Coordinates of C-alpha atoms (C1' of nucleotides) in Angstrom, one line a residue:
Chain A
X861 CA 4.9 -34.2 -17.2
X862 CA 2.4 -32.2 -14.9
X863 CA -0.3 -34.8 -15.8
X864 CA -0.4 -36.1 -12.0
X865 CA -2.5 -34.1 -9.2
X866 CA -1.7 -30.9 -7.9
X867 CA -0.2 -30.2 -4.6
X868 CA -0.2 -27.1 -2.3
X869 CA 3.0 -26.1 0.0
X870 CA 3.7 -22.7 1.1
X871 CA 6.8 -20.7 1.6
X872 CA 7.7 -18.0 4.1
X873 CA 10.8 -15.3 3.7
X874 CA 11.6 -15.0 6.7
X875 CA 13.0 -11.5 7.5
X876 CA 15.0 -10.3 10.9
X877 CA 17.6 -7.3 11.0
X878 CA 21.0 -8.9 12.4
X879 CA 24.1 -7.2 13.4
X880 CA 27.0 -8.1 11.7
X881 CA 30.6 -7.3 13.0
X882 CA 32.9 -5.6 10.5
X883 CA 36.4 -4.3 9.9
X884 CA 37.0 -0.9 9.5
X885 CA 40.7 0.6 8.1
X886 CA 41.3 1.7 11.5
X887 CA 40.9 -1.4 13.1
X888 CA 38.1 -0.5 15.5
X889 CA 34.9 -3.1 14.8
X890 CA 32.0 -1.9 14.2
X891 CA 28.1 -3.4 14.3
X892 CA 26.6 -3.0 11.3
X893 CA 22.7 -4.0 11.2
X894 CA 21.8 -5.6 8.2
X895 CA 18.2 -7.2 6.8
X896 CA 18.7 -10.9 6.5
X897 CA 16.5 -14.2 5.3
X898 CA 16.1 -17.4 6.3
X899 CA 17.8 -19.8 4.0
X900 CA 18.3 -23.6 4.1
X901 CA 20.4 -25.4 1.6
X902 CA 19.5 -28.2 -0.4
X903 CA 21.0 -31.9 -0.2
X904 CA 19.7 -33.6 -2.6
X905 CA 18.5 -32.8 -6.4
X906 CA 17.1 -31.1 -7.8
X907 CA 19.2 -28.4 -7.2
X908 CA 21.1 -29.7 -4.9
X909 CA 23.4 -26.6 -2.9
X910 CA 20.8 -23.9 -4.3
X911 CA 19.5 -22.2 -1.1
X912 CA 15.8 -22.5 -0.5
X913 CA 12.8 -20.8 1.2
X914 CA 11.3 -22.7 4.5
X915 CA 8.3 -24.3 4.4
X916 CA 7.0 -27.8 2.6
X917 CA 3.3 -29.2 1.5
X918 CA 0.2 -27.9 3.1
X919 CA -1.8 -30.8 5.2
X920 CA -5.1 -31.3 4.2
X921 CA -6.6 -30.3 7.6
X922 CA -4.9 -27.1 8.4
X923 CA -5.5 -23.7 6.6
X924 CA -1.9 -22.1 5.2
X925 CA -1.1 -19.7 8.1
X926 CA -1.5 -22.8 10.6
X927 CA 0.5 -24.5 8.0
X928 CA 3.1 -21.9 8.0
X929 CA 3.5 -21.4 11.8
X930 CA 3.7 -25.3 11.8
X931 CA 6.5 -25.8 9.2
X932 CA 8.7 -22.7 11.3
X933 CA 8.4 -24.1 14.1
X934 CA 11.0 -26.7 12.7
X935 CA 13.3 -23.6 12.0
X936 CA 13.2 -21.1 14.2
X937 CA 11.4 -20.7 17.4
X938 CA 7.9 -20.1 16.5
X939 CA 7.1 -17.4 19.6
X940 CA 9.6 -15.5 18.0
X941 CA 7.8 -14.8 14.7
X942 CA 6.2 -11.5 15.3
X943 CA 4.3 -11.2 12.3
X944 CA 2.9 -13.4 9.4
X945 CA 0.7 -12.5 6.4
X946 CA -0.1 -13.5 2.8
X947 CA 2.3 -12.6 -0.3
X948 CA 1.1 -13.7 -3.9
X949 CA 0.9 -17.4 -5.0
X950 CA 3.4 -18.8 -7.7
X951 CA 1.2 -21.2 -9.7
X952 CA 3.4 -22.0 -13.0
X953 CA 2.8 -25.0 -14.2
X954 CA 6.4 -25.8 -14.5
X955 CA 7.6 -23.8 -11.6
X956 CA 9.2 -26.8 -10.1
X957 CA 10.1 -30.0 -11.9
X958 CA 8.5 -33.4 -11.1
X959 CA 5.4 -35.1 -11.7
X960 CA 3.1 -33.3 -9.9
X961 CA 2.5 -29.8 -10.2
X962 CA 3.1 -27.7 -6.9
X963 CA 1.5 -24.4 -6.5
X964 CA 3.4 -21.9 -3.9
X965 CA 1.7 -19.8 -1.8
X966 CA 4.7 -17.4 0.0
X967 CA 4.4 -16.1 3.4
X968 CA 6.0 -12.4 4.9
X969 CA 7.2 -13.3 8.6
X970 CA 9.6 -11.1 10.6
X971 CA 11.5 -11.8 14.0
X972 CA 12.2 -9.2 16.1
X973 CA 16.0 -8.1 16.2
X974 CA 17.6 -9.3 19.2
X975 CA 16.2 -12.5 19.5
X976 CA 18.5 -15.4 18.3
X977 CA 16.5 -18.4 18.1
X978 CA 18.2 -22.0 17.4
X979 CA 18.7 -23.0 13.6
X980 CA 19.6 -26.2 12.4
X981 CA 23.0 -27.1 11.0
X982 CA 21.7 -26.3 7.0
X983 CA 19.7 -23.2 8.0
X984 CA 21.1 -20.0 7.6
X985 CA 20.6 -16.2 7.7
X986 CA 21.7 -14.6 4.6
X987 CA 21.9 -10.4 4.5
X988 CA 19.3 -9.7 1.4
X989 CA 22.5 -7.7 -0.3
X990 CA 24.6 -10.8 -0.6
X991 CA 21.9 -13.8 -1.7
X992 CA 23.3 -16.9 -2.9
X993 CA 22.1 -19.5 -5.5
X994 CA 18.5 -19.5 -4.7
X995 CA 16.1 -22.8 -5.6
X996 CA 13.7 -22.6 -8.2
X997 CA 11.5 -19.6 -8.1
X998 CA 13.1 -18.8 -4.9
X999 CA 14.5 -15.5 -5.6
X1000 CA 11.8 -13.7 -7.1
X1001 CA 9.5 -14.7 -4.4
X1002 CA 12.7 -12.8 -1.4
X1003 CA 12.3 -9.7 -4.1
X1004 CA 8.8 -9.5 -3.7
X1005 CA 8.5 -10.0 0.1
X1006 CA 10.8 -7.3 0.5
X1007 CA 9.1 -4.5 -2.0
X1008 CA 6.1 -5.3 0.3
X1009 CA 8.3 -4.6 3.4
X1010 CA 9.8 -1.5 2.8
X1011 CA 6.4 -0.5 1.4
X1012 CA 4.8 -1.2 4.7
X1013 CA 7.6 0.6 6.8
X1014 CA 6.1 4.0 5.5
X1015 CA 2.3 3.3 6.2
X1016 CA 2.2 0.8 8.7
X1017 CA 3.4 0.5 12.4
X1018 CA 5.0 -2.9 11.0
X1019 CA 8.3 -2.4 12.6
X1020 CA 7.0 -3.3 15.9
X1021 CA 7.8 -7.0 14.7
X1022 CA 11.3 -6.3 13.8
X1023 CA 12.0 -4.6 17.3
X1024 CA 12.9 -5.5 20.8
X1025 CA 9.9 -5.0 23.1
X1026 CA 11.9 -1.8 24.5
X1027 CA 14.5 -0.2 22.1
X1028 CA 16.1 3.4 22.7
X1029 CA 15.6 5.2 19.5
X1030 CA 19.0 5.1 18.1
X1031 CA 18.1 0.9 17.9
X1032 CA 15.0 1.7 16.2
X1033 CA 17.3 3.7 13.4
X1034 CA 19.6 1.1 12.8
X1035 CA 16.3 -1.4 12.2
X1036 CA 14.5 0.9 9.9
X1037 CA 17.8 1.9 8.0
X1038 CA 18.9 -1.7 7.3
X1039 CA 15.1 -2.7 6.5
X1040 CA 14.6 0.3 4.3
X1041 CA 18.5 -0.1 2.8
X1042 CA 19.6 3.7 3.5
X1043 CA 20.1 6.1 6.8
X1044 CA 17.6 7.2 8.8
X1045 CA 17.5 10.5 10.7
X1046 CA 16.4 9.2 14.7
X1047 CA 15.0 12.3 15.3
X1048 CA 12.3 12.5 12.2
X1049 CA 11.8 8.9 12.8
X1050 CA 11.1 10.0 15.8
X1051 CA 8.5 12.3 15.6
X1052 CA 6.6 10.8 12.4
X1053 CA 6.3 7.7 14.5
X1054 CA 5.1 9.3 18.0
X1055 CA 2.8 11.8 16.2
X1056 CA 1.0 8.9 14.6
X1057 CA 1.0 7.3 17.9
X1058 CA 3.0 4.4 16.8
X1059 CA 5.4 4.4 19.5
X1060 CA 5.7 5.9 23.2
X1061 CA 8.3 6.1 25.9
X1062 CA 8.1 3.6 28.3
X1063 CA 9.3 6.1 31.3
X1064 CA 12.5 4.5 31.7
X1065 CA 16.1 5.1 30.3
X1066 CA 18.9 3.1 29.2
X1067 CA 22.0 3.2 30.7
X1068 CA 24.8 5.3 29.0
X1069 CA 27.1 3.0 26.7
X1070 CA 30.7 2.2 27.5
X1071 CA 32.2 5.5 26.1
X1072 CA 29.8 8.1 27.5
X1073 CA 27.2 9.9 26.0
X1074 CA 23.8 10.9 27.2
X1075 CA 21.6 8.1 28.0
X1076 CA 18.4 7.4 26.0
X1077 CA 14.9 7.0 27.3
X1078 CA 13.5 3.9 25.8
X1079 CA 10.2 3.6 23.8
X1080 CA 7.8 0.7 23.4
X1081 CA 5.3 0.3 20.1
X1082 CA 1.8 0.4 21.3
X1083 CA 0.2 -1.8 19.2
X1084 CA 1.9 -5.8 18.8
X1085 CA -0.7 -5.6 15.9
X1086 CA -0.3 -4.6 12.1
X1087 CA -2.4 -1.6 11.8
X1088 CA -2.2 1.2 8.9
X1089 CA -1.2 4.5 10.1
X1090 CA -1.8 6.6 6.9
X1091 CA -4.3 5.6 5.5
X1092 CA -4.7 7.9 2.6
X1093 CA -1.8 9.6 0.8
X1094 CA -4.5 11.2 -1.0
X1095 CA -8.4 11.5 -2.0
X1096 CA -9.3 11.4 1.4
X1097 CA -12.8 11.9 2.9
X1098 CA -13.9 15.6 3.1
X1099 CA -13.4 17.3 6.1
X1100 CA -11.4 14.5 7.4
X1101 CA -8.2 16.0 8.8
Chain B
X1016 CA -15.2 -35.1 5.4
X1017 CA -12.2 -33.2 3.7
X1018 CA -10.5 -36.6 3.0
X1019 CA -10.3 -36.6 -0.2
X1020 CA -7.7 -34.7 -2.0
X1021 CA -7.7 -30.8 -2.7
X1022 CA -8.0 -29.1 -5.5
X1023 CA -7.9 -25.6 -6.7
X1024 CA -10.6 -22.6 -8.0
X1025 CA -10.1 -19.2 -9.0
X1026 CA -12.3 -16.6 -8.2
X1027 CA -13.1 -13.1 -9.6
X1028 CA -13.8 -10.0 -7.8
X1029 CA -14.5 -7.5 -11.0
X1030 CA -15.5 -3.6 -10.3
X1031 CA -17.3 -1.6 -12.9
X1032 CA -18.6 2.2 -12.4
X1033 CA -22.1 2.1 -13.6
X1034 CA -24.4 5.0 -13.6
X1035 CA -27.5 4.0 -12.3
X1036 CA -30.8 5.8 -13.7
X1037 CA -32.2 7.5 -10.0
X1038 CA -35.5 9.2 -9.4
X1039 CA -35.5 12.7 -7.8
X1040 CA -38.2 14.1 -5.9
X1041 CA -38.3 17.1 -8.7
X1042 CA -39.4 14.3 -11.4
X1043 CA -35.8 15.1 -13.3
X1044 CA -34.0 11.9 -13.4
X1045 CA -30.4 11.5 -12.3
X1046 CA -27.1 9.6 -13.3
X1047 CA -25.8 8.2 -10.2
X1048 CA -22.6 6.1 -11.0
X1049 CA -21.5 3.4 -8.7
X1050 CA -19.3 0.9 -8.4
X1051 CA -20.4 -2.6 -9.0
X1052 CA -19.3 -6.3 -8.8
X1053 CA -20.4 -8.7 -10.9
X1054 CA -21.9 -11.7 -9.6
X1055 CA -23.8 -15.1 -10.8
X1056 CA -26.8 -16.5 -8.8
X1057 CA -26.5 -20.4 -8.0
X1058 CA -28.9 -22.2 -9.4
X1059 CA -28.3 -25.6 -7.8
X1060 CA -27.8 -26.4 -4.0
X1061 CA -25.5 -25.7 -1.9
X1062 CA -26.5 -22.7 -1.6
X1063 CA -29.3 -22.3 -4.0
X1064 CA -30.3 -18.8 -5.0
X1065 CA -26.7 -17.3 -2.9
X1066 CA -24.7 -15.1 -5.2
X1067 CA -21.1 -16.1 -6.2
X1068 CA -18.1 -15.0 -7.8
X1069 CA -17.2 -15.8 -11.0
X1070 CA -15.1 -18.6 -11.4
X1071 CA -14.0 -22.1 -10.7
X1072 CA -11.8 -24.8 -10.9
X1073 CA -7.8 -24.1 -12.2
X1074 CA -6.6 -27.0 -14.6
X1075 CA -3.8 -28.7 -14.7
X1076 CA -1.9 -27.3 -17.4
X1077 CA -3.0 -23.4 -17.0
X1078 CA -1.7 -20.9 -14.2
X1079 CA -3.6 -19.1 -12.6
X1080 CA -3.9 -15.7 -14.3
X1081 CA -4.4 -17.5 -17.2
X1082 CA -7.5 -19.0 -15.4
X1083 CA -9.2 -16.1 -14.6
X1084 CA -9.1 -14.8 -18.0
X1085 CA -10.2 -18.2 -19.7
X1086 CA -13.3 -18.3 -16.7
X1087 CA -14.1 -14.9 -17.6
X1088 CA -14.5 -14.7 -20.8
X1089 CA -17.5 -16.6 -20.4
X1090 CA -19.7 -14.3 -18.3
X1091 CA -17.0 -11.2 -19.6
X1092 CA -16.2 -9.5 -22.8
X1093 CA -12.7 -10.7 -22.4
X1094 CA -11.0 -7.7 -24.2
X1095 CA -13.1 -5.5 -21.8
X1096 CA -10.7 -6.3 -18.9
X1097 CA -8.4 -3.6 -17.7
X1098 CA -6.3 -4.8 -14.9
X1099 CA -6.1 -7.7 -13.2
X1100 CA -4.0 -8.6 -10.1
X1101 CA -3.6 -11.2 -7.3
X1102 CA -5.8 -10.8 -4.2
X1103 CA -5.6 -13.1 -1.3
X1104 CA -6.1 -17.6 -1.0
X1105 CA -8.4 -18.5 1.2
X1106 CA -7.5 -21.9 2.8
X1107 CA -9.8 -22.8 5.8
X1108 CA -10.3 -26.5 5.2
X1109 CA -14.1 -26.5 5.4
X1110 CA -14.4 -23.0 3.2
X1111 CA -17.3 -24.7 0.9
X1112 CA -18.8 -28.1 2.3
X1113 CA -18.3 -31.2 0.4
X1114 CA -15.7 -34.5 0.3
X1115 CA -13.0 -32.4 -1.7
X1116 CA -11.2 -29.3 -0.1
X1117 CA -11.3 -25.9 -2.3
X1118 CA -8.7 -23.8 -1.9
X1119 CA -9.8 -20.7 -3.7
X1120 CA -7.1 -18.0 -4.9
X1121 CA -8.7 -14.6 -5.8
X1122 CA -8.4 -11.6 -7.7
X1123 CA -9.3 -8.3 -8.6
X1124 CA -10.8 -7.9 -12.1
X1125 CA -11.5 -4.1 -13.5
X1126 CA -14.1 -3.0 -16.5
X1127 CA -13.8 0.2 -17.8
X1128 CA -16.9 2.5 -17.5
X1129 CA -18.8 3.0 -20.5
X1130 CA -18.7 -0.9 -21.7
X1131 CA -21.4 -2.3 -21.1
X1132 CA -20.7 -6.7 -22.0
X1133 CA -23.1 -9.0 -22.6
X1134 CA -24.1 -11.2 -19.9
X1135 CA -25.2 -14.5 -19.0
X1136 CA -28.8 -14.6 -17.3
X1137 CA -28.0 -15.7 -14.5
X1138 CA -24.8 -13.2 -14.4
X1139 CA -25.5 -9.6 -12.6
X1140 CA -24.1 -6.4 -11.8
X1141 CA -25.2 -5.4 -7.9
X1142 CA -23.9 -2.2 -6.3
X1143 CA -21.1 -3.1 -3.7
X1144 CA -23.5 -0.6 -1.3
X1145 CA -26.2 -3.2 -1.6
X1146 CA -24.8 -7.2 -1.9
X1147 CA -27.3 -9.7 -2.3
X1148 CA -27.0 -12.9 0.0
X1149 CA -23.7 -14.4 -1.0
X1150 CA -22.5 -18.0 -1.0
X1151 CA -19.9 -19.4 0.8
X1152 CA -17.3 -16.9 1.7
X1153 CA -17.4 -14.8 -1.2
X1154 CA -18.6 -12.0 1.0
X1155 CA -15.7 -11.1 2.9
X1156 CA -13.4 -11.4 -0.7
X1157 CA -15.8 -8.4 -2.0
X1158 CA -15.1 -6.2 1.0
X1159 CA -11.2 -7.4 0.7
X1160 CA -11.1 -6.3 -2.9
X1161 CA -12.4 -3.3 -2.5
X1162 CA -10.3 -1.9 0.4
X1163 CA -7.3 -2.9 -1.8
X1164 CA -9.1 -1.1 -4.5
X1165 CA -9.8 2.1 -2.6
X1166 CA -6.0 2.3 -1.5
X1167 CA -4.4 2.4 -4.3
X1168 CA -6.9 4.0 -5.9
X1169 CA -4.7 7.0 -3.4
X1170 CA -1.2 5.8 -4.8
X1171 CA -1.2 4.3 -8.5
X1172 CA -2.5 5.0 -11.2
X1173 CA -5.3 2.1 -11.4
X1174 CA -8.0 4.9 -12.7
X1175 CA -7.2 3.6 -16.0
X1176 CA -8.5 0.5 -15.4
X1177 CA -12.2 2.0 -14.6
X1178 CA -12.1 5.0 -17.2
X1179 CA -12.9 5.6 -20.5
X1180 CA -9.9 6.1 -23.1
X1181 CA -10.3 9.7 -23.3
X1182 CA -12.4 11.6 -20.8
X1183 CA -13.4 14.8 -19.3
X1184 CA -12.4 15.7 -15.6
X1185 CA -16.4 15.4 -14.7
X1186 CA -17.0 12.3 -15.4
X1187 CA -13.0 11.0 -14.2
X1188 CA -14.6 12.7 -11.1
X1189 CA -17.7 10.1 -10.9
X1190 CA -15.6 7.1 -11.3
X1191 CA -13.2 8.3 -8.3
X1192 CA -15.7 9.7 -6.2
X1193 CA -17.6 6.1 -6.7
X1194 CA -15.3 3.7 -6.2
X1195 CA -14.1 5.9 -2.9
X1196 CA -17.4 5.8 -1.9
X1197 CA -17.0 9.4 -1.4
X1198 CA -17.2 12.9 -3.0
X1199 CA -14.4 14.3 -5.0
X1200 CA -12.7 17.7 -6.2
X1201 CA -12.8 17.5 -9.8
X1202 CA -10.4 20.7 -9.6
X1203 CA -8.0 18.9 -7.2
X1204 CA -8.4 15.8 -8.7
X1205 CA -7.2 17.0 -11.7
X1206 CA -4.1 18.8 -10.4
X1207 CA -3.5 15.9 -8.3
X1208 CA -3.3 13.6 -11.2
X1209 CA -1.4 15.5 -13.4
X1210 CA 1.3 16.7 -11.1
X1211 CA 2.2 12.7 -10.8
X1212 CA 2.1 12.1 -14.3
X1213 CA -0.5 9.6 -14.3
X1214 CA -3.1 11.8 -16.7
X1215 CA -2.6 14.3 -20.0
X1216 CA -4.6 16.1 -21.9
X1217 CA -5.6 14.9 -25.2
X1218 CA -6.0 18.3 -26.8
X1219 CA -9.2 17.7 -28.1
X1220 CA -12.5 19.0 -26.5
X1221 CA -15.2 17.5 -25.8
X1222 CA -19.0 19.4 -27.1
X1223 CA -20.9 21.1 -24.2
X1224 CA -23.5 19.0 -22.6
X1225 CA -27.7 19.8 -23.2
X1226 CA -27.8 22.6 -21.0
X1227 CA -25.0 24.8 -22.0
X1228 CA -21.8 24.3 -19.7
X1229 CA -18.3 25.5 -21.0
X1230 CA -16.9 22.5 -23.1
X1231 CA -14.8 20.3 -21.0
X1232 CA -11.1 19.5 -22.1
X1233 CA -10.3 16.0 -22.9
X1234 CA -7.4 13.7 -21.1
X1235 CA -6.4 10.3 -21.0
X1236 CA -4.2 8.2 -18.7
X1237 CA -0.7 8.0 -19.7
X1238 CA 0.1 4.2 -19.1
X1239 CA -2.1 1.5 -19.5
X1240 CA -0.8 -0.7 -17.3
X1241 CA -0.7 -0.3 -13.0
X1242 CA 2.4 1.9 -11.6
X1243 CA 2.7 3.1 -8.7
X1244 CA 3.0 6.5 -8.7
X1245 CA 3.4 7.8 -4.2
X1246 CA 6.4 5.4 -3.8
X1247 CA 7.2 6.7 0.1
X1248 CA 4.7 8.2 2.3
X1249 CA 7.5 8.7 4.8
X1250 CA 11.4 7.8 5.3
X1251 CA 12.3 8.4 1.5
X1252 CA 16.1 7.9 0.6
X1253 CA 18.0 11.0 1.9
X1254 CA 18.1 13.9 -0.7
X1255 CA 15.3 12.4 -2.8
X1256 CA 12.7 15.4 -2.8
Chain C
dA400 C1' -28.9 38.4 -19.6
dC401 C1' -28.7 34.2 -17.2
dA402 C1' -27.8 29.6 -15.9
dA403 C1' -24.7 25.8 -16.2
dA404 C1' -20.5 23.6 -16.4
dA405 C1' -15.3 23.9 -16.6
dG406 C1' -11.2 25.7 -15.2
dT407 C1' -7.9 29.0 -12.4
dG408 C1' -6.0 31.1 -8.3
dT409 C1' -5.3 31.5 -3.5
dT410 C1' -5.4 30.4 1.2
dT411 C1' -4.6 27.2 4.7
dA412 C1' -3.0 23.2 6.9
dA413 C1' -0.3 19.0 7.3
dC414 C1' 3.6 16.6 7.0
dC415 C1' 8.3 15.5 6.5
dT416 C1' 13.3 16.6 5.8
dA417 C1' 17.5 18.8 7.1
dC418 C1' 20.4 20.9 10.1
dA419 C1' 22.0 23.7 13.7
dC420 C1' 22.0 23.9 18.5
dC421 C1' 21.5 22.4 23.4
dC422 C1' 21.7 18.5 27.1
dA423 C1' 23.5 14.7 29.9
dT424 C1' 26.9 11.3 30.9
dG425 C1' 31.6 8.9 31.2
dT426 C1' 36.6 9.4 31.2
Chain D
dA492 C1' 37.4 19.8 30.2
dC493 C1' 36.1 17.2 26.3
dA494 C1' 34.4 13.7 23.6
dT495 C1' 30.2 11.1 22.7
dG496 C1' 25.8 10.2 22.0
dG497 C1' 20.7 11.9 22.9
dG498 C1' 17.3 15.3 22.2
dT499 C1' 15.1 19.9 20.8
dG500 C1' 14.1 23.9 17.9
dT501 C1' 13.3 25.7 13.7
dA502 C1' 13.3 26.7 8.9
dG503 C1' 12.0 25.3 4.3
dG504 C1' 9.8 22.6 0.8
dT505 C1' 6.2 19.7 -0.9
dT506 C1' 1.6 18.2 -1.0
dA507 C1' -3.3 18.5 -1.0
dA508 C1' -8.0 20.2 0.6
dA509 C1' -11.2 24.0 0.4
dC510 C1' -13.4 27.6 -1.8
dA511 C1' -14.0 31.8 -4.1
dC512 C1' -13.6 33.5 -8.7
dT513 C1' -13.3 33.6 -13.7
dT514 C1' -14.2 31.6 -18.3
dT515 C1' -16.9 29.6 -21.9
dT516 C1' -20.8 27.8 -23.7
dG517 C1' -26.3 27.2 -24.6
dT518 C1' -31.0 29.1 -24.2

DNA sequence: ACAAAAGTGTTTAACCTACACCCATGT
DNA sequence: ACATGGGTGTAGGTTAAACACTTTTGT
């Protein structure tokens, strides 16, 4: 065991904030945003019916995030993938059985929230509250990606990747509620996000909705880009602001 | 070229405030602590006479923390590492030239202050303010491993890693305002500190210095091991302070 | 007494949450 | 008119930077 080579494939989780319909006592449905993953089930052993993370062995001529963007592309529609970057590599021995030894190096991607891109008949979106059997290391690796998400939703302007291009702000709530996993006031959200010149108004407004209600202008994020937006929560330079 | 197959190295960004003896105009010589990496000078082409990071290949059987601690112990006092933590891969396919492709996984290594471990010959400490010419791409993973240094320098408790066991605010001081690259309030500092828990006096007192001076409290940190202690910079749960 | 280093107190400025109140639209 | 959702105003709390001031030691 383990005494072959050593192979290289990378993983992505996969987030994207979905609306599920739900029954309420009352009858009325109601949308309720949730954070889901991208989940494919297994055929075949090992582990066959455990739910795994997208992606497979890296080539030996492309670098991981060509690998990555490669491997989604068989998944989900790869100019819906908003953002990409590096988590931590898995690199146990024994992580997965077999004769070679595979080191995992695991990807954070997120699609934007409307966007509903083709999936093939074993791939799934799971809500991160309900996760089924996961594959090998699997699990640990969704725990992770999404520590480092809702870390990122406080210093970063990384929601612009879980967004439409143009959202009214009561959208951007539900996104940043189900990502961070509790409620979110709109109007803080906001104000923190236009004072750090994260996000503008477009100019125009939505229509009202079917029963009434004043009709919301509609922002835009002004950067497509991950870019930190508080930089220091402490120790800063002196006189910096 | 990059037909063979690919293998795997491990490579070591490691940080150590050192005070650095300075020369003044006035004649009176000056402790100036900085922060440092340590590097190892190539004696054999490619790259003969570039600095590099300690390191090198991962076997079969190890992981990869494991790895890093086994490589370093050769140019490193083992025991003398504080913290050690998962940077970023590097993947480019031609990244170092040669038949095999290196894919190299980093990390970011931390010495306390005072220790002072015997080195190699050919092993260094050089100022991060003034790198030597480095091999390969071992620049860019310096400059990586400090920004992730500097930030959570802001939000954990990673001091630990670079101080003494017991310490007075003066010289806790140095370390942060070196590895920040900037000056810094010892009086904030402190209150900064031991607001979030991460720092406690000892109780003991350290003797005045050579030129009088009131005698400077001791503290140590609490843990000994990274938490992170500024969870939310923004969008906490609801009714959490 | 005086210098040097450590520690305390106070002011000011951001930033963010919470919540009450006002505004615009459809039925 | 009234319900519904969007937006504004404002008060309060927490955090940290800046800096003047006091305390404790050595010469």
């Amino acid at each position: 065991m383990s005494n072959g080579n050593t192979s290289h494939e990378v993983l992505a989780v996969v987030f994207q904030v979905r609306s599920v319909a739900e029954q309420v006592k009352t009858g009325a449905r109601k949308e309720k945003p949730q954070l889901n993953v991208l989940l494919w089930q297994r055929a075949k052993d090992p582990q066959q019916g455990a739910w795994s993370l997208p992606g497979g062995r890296l080539r030996n001529d492309e670098d991981m995030t060509t690998s990555v963007r490669r491997q989604l592309a068989e998944k989900v529609d790869l100019r819906e993938l908003a953002h990409l970057e590096q988590l931590a590599v898995f690199s146990d021995p024994h992580r997965v059985p077999g004769n070679t030894r595979v080191i995992a190096s695991t990807f954070l991607g997120l699609v934007p929230s409307p966007a509903t891109p083709e999936l093939p008949p074993d791939t799934r979106w799971h809500p991160v509250s309900a996760l089924p059997l996961m594959a090998f290391d699997h699990g640990p690796m969704v725990t992770h990606a999404r520590a480092r998400l809702v870390a990122k939703m406080s210093y970063t302007n990384i929601g612009f990747a879980l967004a439409p291009k143009e959202f009214a702000l009561s959208a951007l709530r539900d996104i940043y509620g189900a990502t961070l996993g509790h409620p979110v006031d709109a109007t803080n959200l906001q104000r923190v996000l236009v004072r750090r010149g994260v996000i503008t108004q477009t100019g125009t407004i939505a229509q009202s909705g079917r029963s009434g209600g004043r009709p919301a202008a509609l922002y835009h994020f002004v950067d497509s880009q991950l870019r930190v937006t508080e930089e220091f929560a402490a120790f800063r330079p002196p006189g910096q602001p």
